[in-house]
Amino acid sequence: MYGQQKRNIIHKSSTAYEQDHSDQRDELAPFHLDRPLSKPTHWTFVVAPDPPHRTPIAGPIPGVQINARIAEDPQGQARILIRLPDNWNGRLVVAGAPGTRSKFNGDFAWSDYVVQKGYAYVAQNKGTLNLRATTAADPTACRLNPALGKDTFVHFYDDDPGMPFTRWAPFMAEAARLGRAAVQIHYGRDAQYTYAVGTSNGGYQVRRAVETYPELFDGGVDWEGTFVDADMPNLLSTLPPAILNYPAYAASGFDPDSKAAKNIRAAGYPPDLITIQGGQPTSLWRVHYLQFWEVTMCQWQKRLDPAYDTYGAGVGNYVYVNRLSVSNVGENLADFRTTGRIRRPLITVAGTMDALLPIDANGRAYARRVAAVAREEAGKASPAYRLYEVQNGNHIETFKVTFPQLEFIQPHALQAFDLLVGAIENQAELPPSQCIPCGGTIAKNPAQPGHCTNLLVAGVIQGLCGRREHLSAASIYEGLGDATKERWNAPGF
C-alpha cells in the first residue's frame, strides 16, 4: 500500500514518539515490561476490565518499542505501534483498533497477554485520529452525551473528507506488512505465523483481514466485531429505535413491559439491567443511551449518509430503509461490508448482553453470513469458523463494576486466541461453536452448543453468575423510597 520506503522510515523512528491526539502515553523505546504497557487512561479503559481483573504482569520482559506514523498517509494521521520482545517466539500478532481509538487501545486487552508469551506485536489506529472538541456550528459535529447540554459536541476525524471507512481494512494489512518487515530486520528472520486480533471496530478489521488478506494472516480472533452490510441489520438500522424509545422507557419508571422497552428489545437489544449505586438506580440501557448510542449513530450517519439532518430530523427518527432511495448510504455500507468469505480460520467471541452491538445483529449475523458462504461453496474446503457466545457478556468490560451480573469477555477472548494458535500450529481441533455459560469456559464438549438460549442468566447483585435470585427493574423500583422514585422518574434520567 505504501511501499518499502515507508517501512524504512518506520524502522528509523524506533526511538521517537509522535503524539497522536488520542492517547496520553509518554513511554519511549525500548520498553521494559514489568507492569501493564499502558497508563490507565480513558482511552485504554474501553475494551479491558477494571485493574484488578486485567492480565497480570509476571515479570520483566525487555524489548524494543517503535512509536511512529506512516509518513506517506495522505491525511497525516496514520499511527503504528510495534513491540519486539527480546524473548521472541517467532510469531507476530497484529491488532485492530476499536471505535476511533488509538494504537494503544489494545494494550490491556491484547498486548500485555501476547507480549509476555513472546509474540511480536503491532497495532494501528485505522489511519485516523480520534476526536476533538467542536461546536454545533461544525457541520460534522456530534453531540457527545445527551445529558451534557446542547454545547457539548465533538468532531470525529474519520468524518473528514478523504477518510472513508474503506481505509480500515487496508491499514490492518499495512500494519501486518510493517510488522513483518520489523521482525525480519530486528531478529534477522521472518515470522513463522501472523495472527489478527481486535475488538469492536477492531474485530471488524480482523474479519476483513482473514477475508481479504490471506497471504498476510494465518488466522484471527474477533471480539465483538462490528457487522457491516447494506442489508439489515446494521448499525444504522438498530441504533435509531433504541435512541427513539429510550426517553419514554425512562419516563415509564424503567418498566420492562412498557411499549418503549418492547420496542428496544424488538430492535435486537438485550434486556435492561437495573442496579442501585450510592442509593440511586442505574440502568444498563441508560449508560449506553448517554455514552454510546447517539454519538455512534451520529458518527456513522455523518460519514455514510451526510445529507441527513442529524439533529433537525433527529437521529432517533432515522429510518434506514427510507434512506436507501434518497441517498448513497446503501452503496457506502456495501463498499466496506463484511462478506463472510473467510480464507483463514476465524473465531468470533461475543457477549449476549452487548447493548451497543447486539449479538443477533452482529456476532450471530456474521456467523450466518459465514454459514451462507459455506453453503454456496459446498464441496470446497472451508477454513474453520467458530462463534463463542459469552453469556451475560457486555461490550464494555468496565460496566461490570456497576452491573456485577455481567461477565467479562476478555478471559474467553484470550482462551480463544490460544485455541486458535493450537489449531493452526498443532492441528488441534477447535471446540464447537457454543454458549459459554456464566462462570464457565470454552469447552470441548459444551453443555449448550450453538447459541445461548438465554441472553441473560438471572443476575445477582453480588455478581456470582448462575445464582437465581433475579432482581427485575420493577421489583427494584417497588423497593425504592418515594424520594428516589421521584429522582428515577425525573426527565433525562
Coordinates of C-alpha atoms in Angstrom, one line a residue:
M1 CA 0.0 0.0 0.0
Y2 CA 2.7 2.5 0.9
G3 CA 5.9 0.7 -0.3
Q4 CA 9.3 -0.2 1.0
Q5 CA 10.4 3.4 1.5
K6 CA 7.8 3.9 4.3
R7 CA 8.9 0.7 6.1
N8 CA 12.4 2.2 6.2
I9 CA 11.1 5.4 7.7
I10 CA 9.1 3.5 10.3
H11 CA 12.1 1.5 11.3
K12 CA 14.3 4.6 11.7
S13 CA 11.7 6.2 14.1
S14 CA 12.1 3.4 16.7
T15 CA 13.4 5.8 19.3
A16 CA 11.0 8.6 18.6
Y17 CA 7.4 9.2 19.7
E18 CA 4.7 11.1 18.0
Q19 CA 1.6 12.3 19.9
D20 CA -1.5 11.1 18.1
H21 CA -4.0 13.3 19.8
S22 CA -5.9 10.4 21.1
D23 CA -3.8 8.9 23.9
Q24 CA -1.7 10.2 26.8
R25 CA 1.3 7.9 26.7
D26 CA 4.9 9.1 27.1
E27 CA 6.8 5.9 27.0
L28 CA 9.8 5.7 24.7
A29 CA 11.6 2.7 23.2
P30 CA 13.0 0.5 24.5
F31 CA 10.2 -0.8 26.7
H32 CA 10.6 -3.0 29.7
L33 CA 7.5 -5.0 30.5
D34 CA 7.3 -5.3 34.3
R35 CA 4.0 -3.5 34.5
P36 CA 1.0 -3.0 32.2
L37 CA 2.1 -1.5 28.9
S38 CA -0.4 1.4 29.1
K39 CA -1.1 4.1 31.6
P40 CA -4.6 3.7 33.0
T41 CA -6.2 6.4 30.8
H42 CA -9.8 6.8 29.4
W43 CA -8.6 5.5 26.0
T44 CA -7.4 2.2 27.3
F45 CA -10.4 1.5 29.6
V46 CA -12.8 0.9 26.7
V47 CA -12.1 -2.7 25.9
A48 CA -10.4 -4.0 29.0
P49 CA -11.7 -4.9 32.5
D50 CA -11.0 -2.8 35.6
P51 CA -7.5 -3.0 37.0
P52 CA -7.9 -6.0 39.4
H53 CA -9.1 -8.2 36.5
R54 CA -6.6 -7.3 33.8
T55 CA -3.8 -9.5 32.6
P56 CA -1.2 -9.8 35.4
I57 CA 2.4 -8.9 34.6
A58 CA 4.5 -11.9 35.6
G59 CA 8.0 -10.3 35.4
P60 CA 10.3 -8.1 33.4
I61 CA 10.3 -8.7 29.6
P62 CA 12.7 -6.3 27.8
G63 CA 12.4 -5.4 24.2
V64 CA 12.1 -2.6 21.6
Q65 CA 9.0 -0.4 21.1
I66 CA 8.5 1.6 17.9
N67 CA 6.1 4.5 18.0
A68 CA 5.7 6.0 14.6
R69 CA 3.4 7.4 11.9
I70 CA 3.1 6.3 8.3
A71 CA 4.8 9.1 6.5
E72 CA 3.0 8.7 3.2
D73 CA -0.5 8.7 4.6
P74 CA -2.3 11.4 2.7
Q75 CA -4.2 12.5 5.8
G76 CA -1.1 12.5 8.1
Q77 CA -3.0 10.7 10.8
A78 CA -1.9 7.1 10.5
R79 CA -0.1 5.8 13.5
I80 CA 1.8 2.5 14.1
L81 CA 3.0 0.8 17.3
I82 CA 5.4 -2.1 17.2
R83 CA 6.7 -4.1 20.2
L84 CA 9.6 -6.5 19.7
P85 CA 10.3 -8.5 22.9
D86 CA 13.8 -10.0 23.4
N87 CA 12.3 -13.4 24.1
W88 CA 10.6 -13.5 20.6
N89 CA 8.8 -16.8 19.9
G90 CA 8.9 -16.3 16.1
R91 CA 5.3 -15.2 15.8
L92 CA 3.5 -11.9 15.2
V93 CA 0.2 -10.5 16.4
V94 CA -1.5 -7.7 14.6
A95 CA -4.2 -5.8 16.5
G96 CA -7.2 -3.9 15.2
A97 CA -8.4 -0.7 16.8
P98 CA -11.8 -0.4 18.5
G99 CA -14.0 2.6 17.8
T100 CA -11.9 5.5 16.7
R101 CA -9.3 4.8 19.3
S102 CA -5.5 5.0 19.2
K103 CA -3.0 2.2 18.5
F104 CA -2.5 1.8 22.3
N105 CA -6.1 0.8 23.0
G106 CA -5.4 -2.9 22.7
D107 CA -2.7 -2.8 25.4
F108 CA -4.6 -4.2 28.3
A109 CA -6.9 -6.3 26.2
W110 CA -4.3 -8.0 23.9
S111 CA -0.7 -6.7 24.1
D112 CA 0.0 -7.4 27.8
Y113 CA -1.0 -11.0 27.2
V114 CA 0.7 -11.8 24.0
V115 CA 4.0 -9.9 24.5
Q116 CA 4.6 -11.9 27.7
K117 CA 4.2 -15.1 25.7
G118 CA 7.0 -13.8 23.3
Y119 CA 4.9 -12.6 20.4
A120 CA 5.9 -9.5 18.5
Y121 CA 3.0 -7.1 18.5
V122 CA 1.9 -4.4 16.0
A123 CA -1.1 -2.1 16.3
Q124 CA -2.5 0.8 14.3
N125 CA -5.3 3.4 14.5
K126 CA -7.1 2.7 11.2
G127 CA -5.4 5.7 9.8
T128 CA -7.4 8.2 11.8
L129 CA -7.1 10.2 14.9
N130 CA -9.9 10.1 17.4
L131 CA -11.9 13.3 18.0
R132 CA -11.6 16.9 19.1
A133 CA -14.0 19.4 20.8
T134 CA -16.1 21.5 18.5
T135 CA -19.4 23.4 18.4
A136 CA -22.8 22.9 16.9
A137 CA -21.8 25.1 14.0
D138 CA -19.5 22.4 12.7
P139 CA -21.4 20.5 10.0
T140 CA -19.9 17.2 11.2
A141 CA -20.4 17.9 14.9
C142 CA -21.8 15.1 17.1
R143 CA -23.3 15.6 20.5
L144 CA -21.1 13.7 22.9
N145 CA -23.8 13.0 25.6
P146 CA -27.5 13.9 25.6
A147 CA -27.2 14.8 29.3
L148 CA -24.3 17.2 29.0
G149 CA -26.2 20.1 27.3
K150 CA -26.5 21.5 23.8
D151 CA -23.0 22.8 23.6
T152 CA -21.0 19.6 24.2
F153 CA -20.0 18.5 20.7
V154 CA -17.1 16.6 19.2
H155 CA -15.7 16.3 15.7
F156 CA -14.6 12.8 14.6
Y157 CA -11.6 12.9 12.3
D158 CA -12.9 9.9 10.3
D159 CA -15.8 12.0 9.2
D160 CA -13.4 14.4 7.4
P161 CA -13.0 14.4 3.6
G162 CA -10.7 11.6 2.4
M163 CA -11.3 9.4 5.5
P164 CA -13.8 6.8 4.3
F165 CA -14.3 3.7 6.4
T166 CA -13.0 1.7 3.5
R167 CA -9.5 2.7 4.8
W168 CA -9.9 0.4 7.8
A169 CA -9.1 -2.9 6.2
P170 CA -6.0 -1.7 4.2
F171 CA -4.5 -0.2 7.3
M172 CA -4.8 -3.5 9.1
A173 CA -3.0 -5.1 6.2
E174 CA -0.3 -2.4 6.1
A175 CA 0.3 -3.0 9.9
A176 CA 0.9 -6.6 9.1
R177 CA 3.4 -5.8 6.4
L178 CA 5.2 -3.3 8.6
G179 CA 5.2 -5.8 11.5
R180 CA 6.7 -8.5 9.3
A181 CA 9.3 -6.1 8.0
A182 CA 10.2 -5.0 11.5
V183 CA 10.7 -8.6 12.9
Q184 CA 12.8 -9.6 9.8
I185 CA 15.0 -6.5 10.3
H186 CA 15.2 -6.8 14.1
Y187 CA 15.5 -10.6 14.5
G188 CA 17.0 -11.5 11.2
R189 CA 14.3 -13.9 10.2
D190 CA 10.7 -13.9 9.2
A191 CA 7.7 -14.5 11.4
Q192 CA 6.5 -18.1 11.2
Y193 CA 2.9 -17.2 11.9
T194 CA 0.9 -14.0 11.9
Y195 CA -2.4 -13.6 13.8
A196 CA -5.0 -10.9 13.7
V197 CA -6.8 -9.8 16.9
G198 CA -9.2 -7.0 17.6
T199 CA -12.2 -5.7 19.5
S200 CA -15.4 -3.9 18.2
N201 CA -14.4 -2.0 15.0
G202 CA -11.0 -3.7 15.5
G203 CA -12.9 -7.0 15.4
Y204 CA -14.3 -5.8 12.0
Q205 CA -10.7 -5.3 10.9
V206 CA -9.9 -8.9 11.9
R207 CA -12.8 -10.2 9.8
R208 CA -11.7 -8.2 6.8
A209 CA -8.1 -9.4 7.3
V210 CA -9.0 -13.1 7.0
E211 CA -11.5 -12.4 4.2
T212 CA -9.2 -10.2 2.1
Y213 CA -5.5 -10.8 3.0
P214 CA -4.9 -14.5 3.5
E215 CA -1.3 -14.0 2.3
L216 CA -0.6 -11.9 5.4
F217 CA -2.6 -13.7 8.2
D218 CA -2.8 -17.2 9.4
G219 CA -6.0 -16.7 11.4
G220 CA -7.8 -14.3 13.7
V221 CA -9.9 -13.7 16.8
D222 CA -12.5 -11.0 16.6
W223 CA -14.0 -9.9 19.9
E224 CA -17.4 -8.2 19.5
G225 CA -16.7 -7.3 15.9
T226 CA -19.0 -4.8 14.1
F227 CA -21.2 -6.4 11.4
V228 CA -21.3 -4.2 8.3
D229 CA -23.7 -4.8 5.4
A230 CA -26.0 -2.8 3.2
D231 CA -28.8 -5.2 4.1
M232 CA -30.3 -5.0 7.6
P233 CA -29.4 -5.5 10.3
N234 CA -26.6 -2.9 10.6
L235 CA -25.8 -0.1 12.9
L236 CA -27.9 2.4 11.0
S237 CA -31.0 0.2 11.4
T238 CA -30.6 -0.9 15.0
L239 CA -29.4 2.2 16.8
P240 CA -32.3 4.6 15.9
P241 CA -35.1 2.6 17.6
A242 CA -33.1 2.4 20.8
I243 CA -32.4 6.1 20.8
L244 CA -36.0 7.0 19.9
N245 CA -37.6 4.8 22.6
Y246 CA -35.2 5.3 25.5
P247 CA -36.7 8.5 26.9
A248 CA -40.2 7.0 27.0
Y249 CA -38.8 3.9 28.7
A250 CA -37.1 6.1 31.3
A251 CA -40.3 8.1 31.8
S252 CA -42.2 4.8 32.4
G253 CA -40.0 4.2 35.5
F254 CA -38.0 1.6 33.6
D255 CA -41.0 -0.6 33.2
P256 CA -39.8 -3.7 31.2
D257 CA -43.3 -4.3 30.0
S258 CA -43.7 -0.7 28.6
K259 CA -44.2 -0.3 24.9
A260 CA -40.9 1.6 24.7
A261 CA -39.0 -1.3 26.4
K262 CA -40.6 -3.8 24.0
N263 CA -39.6 -1.6 21.0
I264 CA -36.0 -1.5 22.1
R265 CA -35.8 -5.3 22.6
A266 CA -37.6 -5.8 19.3
A267 CA -34.7 -3.9 17.6
G268 CA -32.4 -6.7 18.9
Y269 CA -31.2 -5.3 22.2
P270 CA -30.7 -7.5 25.2
P271 CA -32.8 -7.0 28.4
D272 CA -32.0 -4.0 30.6
L273 CA -30.3 -4.3 33.9
I274 CA -31.1 -2.1 36.9
T275 CA -28.8 -1.8 39.9
I276 CA -28.5 0.6 42.9
Q277 CA -25.3 2.5 43.5
G278 CA -25.0 5.2 46.1
G279 CA -28.7 4.9 46.8
Q280 CA -29.7 5.7 43.3
P281 CA -30.8 3.3 40.5
T282 CA -28.7 2.9 37.3
S283 CA -29.8 1.3 34.1
L284 CA -27.6 -0.5 31.6
W285 CA -29.6 0.9 28.7
R286 CA -29.3 4.4 30.3
V287 CA -25.5 4.4 30.3
H288 CA -25.5 3.2 26.7
Y289 CA -28.0 5.9 25.7
L290 CA -25.9 8.6 27.4
Q291 CA -22.4 7.4 26.3
F292 CA -22.7 5.4 23.1
W293 CA -26.0 5.1 21.2
E294 CA -26.4 8.7 19.9
V295 CA -22.8 9.6 19.4
T296 CA -22.1 6.4 17.5
M297 CA -25.2 6.8 15.3
C298 CA -24.1 10.4 14.6
Q299 CA -20.6 9.4 13.7
W300 CA -21.7 6.7 11.2
Q301 CA -24.5 8.8 9.7
K302 CA -22.3 11.8 9.1
R303 CA -19.8 9.5 7.2
L304 CA -22.3 7.3 5.4
D305 CA -25.4 9.5 4.9
P306 CA -24.2 13.1 5.3
A307 CA -27.2 14.7 3.7
Y308 CA -29.5 13.6 6.6
D309 CA -30.4 16.3 9.0
T310 CA -28.9 14.8 12.1
Y311 CA -30.4 17.0 14.8
G312 CA -33.2 18.6 12.9
A313 CA -34.9 15.4 11.8
G314 CA -33.3 13.6 14.8
V315 CA -31.1 10.5 14.9
G316 CA -33.8 8.5 16.6
N317 CA -36.1 9.2 13.6
Y318 CA -33.6 7.9 11.1
V319 CA -35.2 5.0 9.1
Y320 CA -32.5 3.2 7.1
V321 CA -34.8 1.6 4.5
N322 CA -36.3 5.0 3.7
R323 CA -32.9 6.5 3.1
L324 CA -31.9 3.9 0.6
S325 CA -33.8 5.6 -2.3
V326 CA -32.7 9.1 -1.4
S327 CA -29.1 8.7 -0.6
N328 CA -26.0 6.6 -1.3
V329 CA -26.0 5.0 2.2
G330 CA -26.5 1.5 0.9
E331 CA -23.6 1.8 -1.5
N332 CA -21.4 3.3 1.1
L333 CA -22.1 0.4 3.5
A334 CA -21.6 -2.1 0.7
D335 CA -18.2 -0.6 0.0
F336 CA -16.7 -1.9 3.3
R337 CA -19.1 -4.8 4.1
T338 CA -18.0 -7.9 5.9
T339 CA -18.5 -10.7 3.3
G340 CA -18.3 -13.8 5.4
R341 CA -16.0 -15.3 2.8
I342 CA -13.2 -16.2 5.2
R343 CA -10.0 -17.6 3.8
R344 CA -8.2 -18.3 7.1
P345 CA -9.5 -19.8 10.4
L346 CA -11.5 -17.3 12.5
I347 CA -13.1 -17.2 15.9
T348 CA -15.7 -14.7 17.0
V349 CA -16.2 -14.1 20.7
A350 CA -19.3 -12.1 21.5
G351 CA -21.4 -11.2 24.6
T352 CA -25.1 -11.9 24.8
M353 CA -25.7 -8.7 26.8
D354 CA -23.9 -6.4 24.3
A355 CA -26.1 -3.3 24.3
L356 CA -24.0 -1.4 21.7
L357 CA -23.6 -4.1 19.0
P358 CA -26.4 -6.6 19.9
I359 CA -25.4 -10.2 19.3
D360 CA -28.3 -11.0 17.0
A361 CA -27.4 -8.1 14.7
N362 CA -23.7 -8.5 14.9
G363 CA -22.0 -11.7 16.1
R364 CA -24.8 -14.0 15.0
A365 CA -25.4 -12.1 11.8
Y366 CA -21.8 -12.6 10.8
A367 CA -21.9 -16.3 11.7
R368 CA -25.0 -16.6 9.5
R369 CA -23.1 -14.9 6.7
V370 CA -20.1 -17.3 7.0
A371 CA -22.5 -20.2 7.0
A372 CA -24.3 -18.9 3.9
V373 CA -21.0 -18.6 2.0
A374 CA -20.0 -22.1 3.1
R375 CA -23.3 -23.4 1.7
E376 CA -22.6 -21.6 -1.6
E377 CA -19.2 -23.2 -1.8
A378 CA -20.3 -26.7 -0.8
G379 CA -17.7 -29.2 -1.8
K380 CA -14.8 -26.7 -1.3
A381 CA -12.6 -26.9 1.8
S382 CA -13.6 -24.1 4.2
P383 CA -11.5 -22.6 6.9
A384 CA -12.7 -23.2 10.4
Y385 CA -15.1 -20.7 11.9
R386 CA -16.4 -20.6 15.5
L387 CA -18.8 -18.3 17.4
Y388 CA -18.3 -18.5 21.1
E389 CA -21.1 -16.6 22.9
V390 CA -20.3 -15.3 26.4
Q391 CA -23.5 -15.4 28.4
N392 CA -24.0 -12.1 30.2
G393 CA -21.0 -10.6 28.4
N394 CA -21.3 -6.9 27.5
H395 CA -19.4 -4.7 25.0
I396 CA -17.8 -2.5 27.7
E397 CA -15.8 -4.6 30.2
T398 CA -15.7 -2.0 33.0
F399 CA -19.5 -1.9 33.1
K400 CA -19.3 -5.0 35.3
V401 CA -18.2 -2.7 38.1
T402 CA -21.6 -1.1 38.1
F403 CA -23.6 -4.2 36.9
P404 CA -22.0 -7.2 38.6
Q405 CA -24.4 -9.5 36.8
L406 CA -22.3 -9.0 33.6
E407 CA -19.5 -11.4 32.7
F408 CA -16.0 -10.4 31.5
I409 CA -15.3 -11.3 27.8
Q410 CA -11.5 -10.8 27.9
P411 CA -10.6 -14.2 29.5
H412 CA -12.6 -16.0 26.9
A413 CA -11.1 -14.0 24.0
L414 CA -7.6 -14.8 25.3
Q415 CA -8.6 -18.5 25.6
A416 CA -9.9 -18.4 22.1
F417 CA -6.6 -17.0 20.9
D418 CA -4.7 -19.9 22.5
L419 CA -7.1 -22.4 21.0
L420 CA -6.7 -20.8 17.5
V421 CA -2.9 -21.0 17.8
G422 CA -3.2 -24.7 18.8
A423 CA -5.4 -25.4 15.9
I424 CA -3.2 -23.7 13.3
E425 CA 0.2 -24.7 14.6
N426 CA -0.6 -28.2 16.1
Q427 CA -3.7 -29.2 14.1
A428 CA -5.7 -29.4 17.3
E429 CA -9.5 -29.4 16.8
L430 CA -11.3 -26.3 17.8
P431 CA -14.1 -26.7 20.2
P432 CA -17.5 -26.3 18.5
S433 CA -19.4 -23.0 18.5
Q434 CA -21.1 -22.8 21.8
C435 CA -22.7 -20.8 24.6
I436 CA -20.1 -20.2 27.3
P437 CA -22.2 -20.4 30.5
C438 CA -21.9 -17.6 33.0
G439 CA -18.8 -18.5 35.1
G440 CA -17.7 -21.2 32.6
T441 CA -15.0 -21.5 29.9
I442 CA -14.8 -22.7 26.3
A443 CA -15.4 -26.5 26.4
K444 CA -14.6 -29.3 24.1
N445 CA -18.0 -30.8 24.9
P446 CA -20.2 -27.9 25.7
A447 CA -23.4 -28.3 27.6
Q448 CA -25.1 -25.8 25.2
P449 CA -23.7 -26.0 21.6
G450 CA -24.6 -23.2 19.3
H451 CA -26.4 -20.1 20.6
C452 CA -27.2 -19.3 24.2
T453 CA -30.8 -20.0 24.9
N454 CA -31.0 -17.0 27.3
L455 CA -29.2 -13.8 26.7
L456 CA -29.2 -13.1 30.4
V457 CA -28.8 -15.5 33.3
A458 CA -30.8 -14.2 36.2
G459 CA -28.3 -11.9 37.8
V460 CA -27.2 -11.4 41.3
I461 CA -26.1 -8.2 42.9
Q462 CA -23.0 -10.0 44.3
G463 CA -22.0 -10.8 40.7
L464 CA -22.0 -14.5 41.2
C465 CA -23.0 -16.0 37.8
G466 CA -25.6 -18.8 38.0
R467 CA -27.4 -17.7 41.1
R468 CA -31.1 -17.5 40.5
E469 CA -32.3 -14.6 42.6
H470 CA -33.2 -12.2 39.8
L471 CA -33.9 -8.6 40.7
S472 CA -36.0 -7.1 37.9
A473 CA -36.4 -3.4 37.2
A474 CA -39.9 -3.5 38.5
S475 CA -39.0 -5.2 41.8
I476 CA -36.1 -2.8 42.4
Y477 CA -38.4 0.2 41.7
E478 CA -41.0 -1.0 44.1
G479 CA -38.4 -1.2 46.8
L480 CA -37.3 2.4 46.5
G481 CA -38.3 5.2 48.7
D482 CA -40.5 8.0 47.4
A483 CA -37.7 10.5 47.0
T484 CA -35.6 8.0 45.0
K485 CA -38.6 7.1 42.8
E486 CA -39.0 10.8 42.1
R487 CA -35.4 11.1 41.0
W488 CA -35.8 8.0 39.0
N489 CA -38.7 9.4 37.1
A490 CA -37.1 12.8 36.6
P491 CA -36.8 13.8 32.9
G492 CA -33.5 12.9 31.4
F493 CA -32.6 10.2 33.9

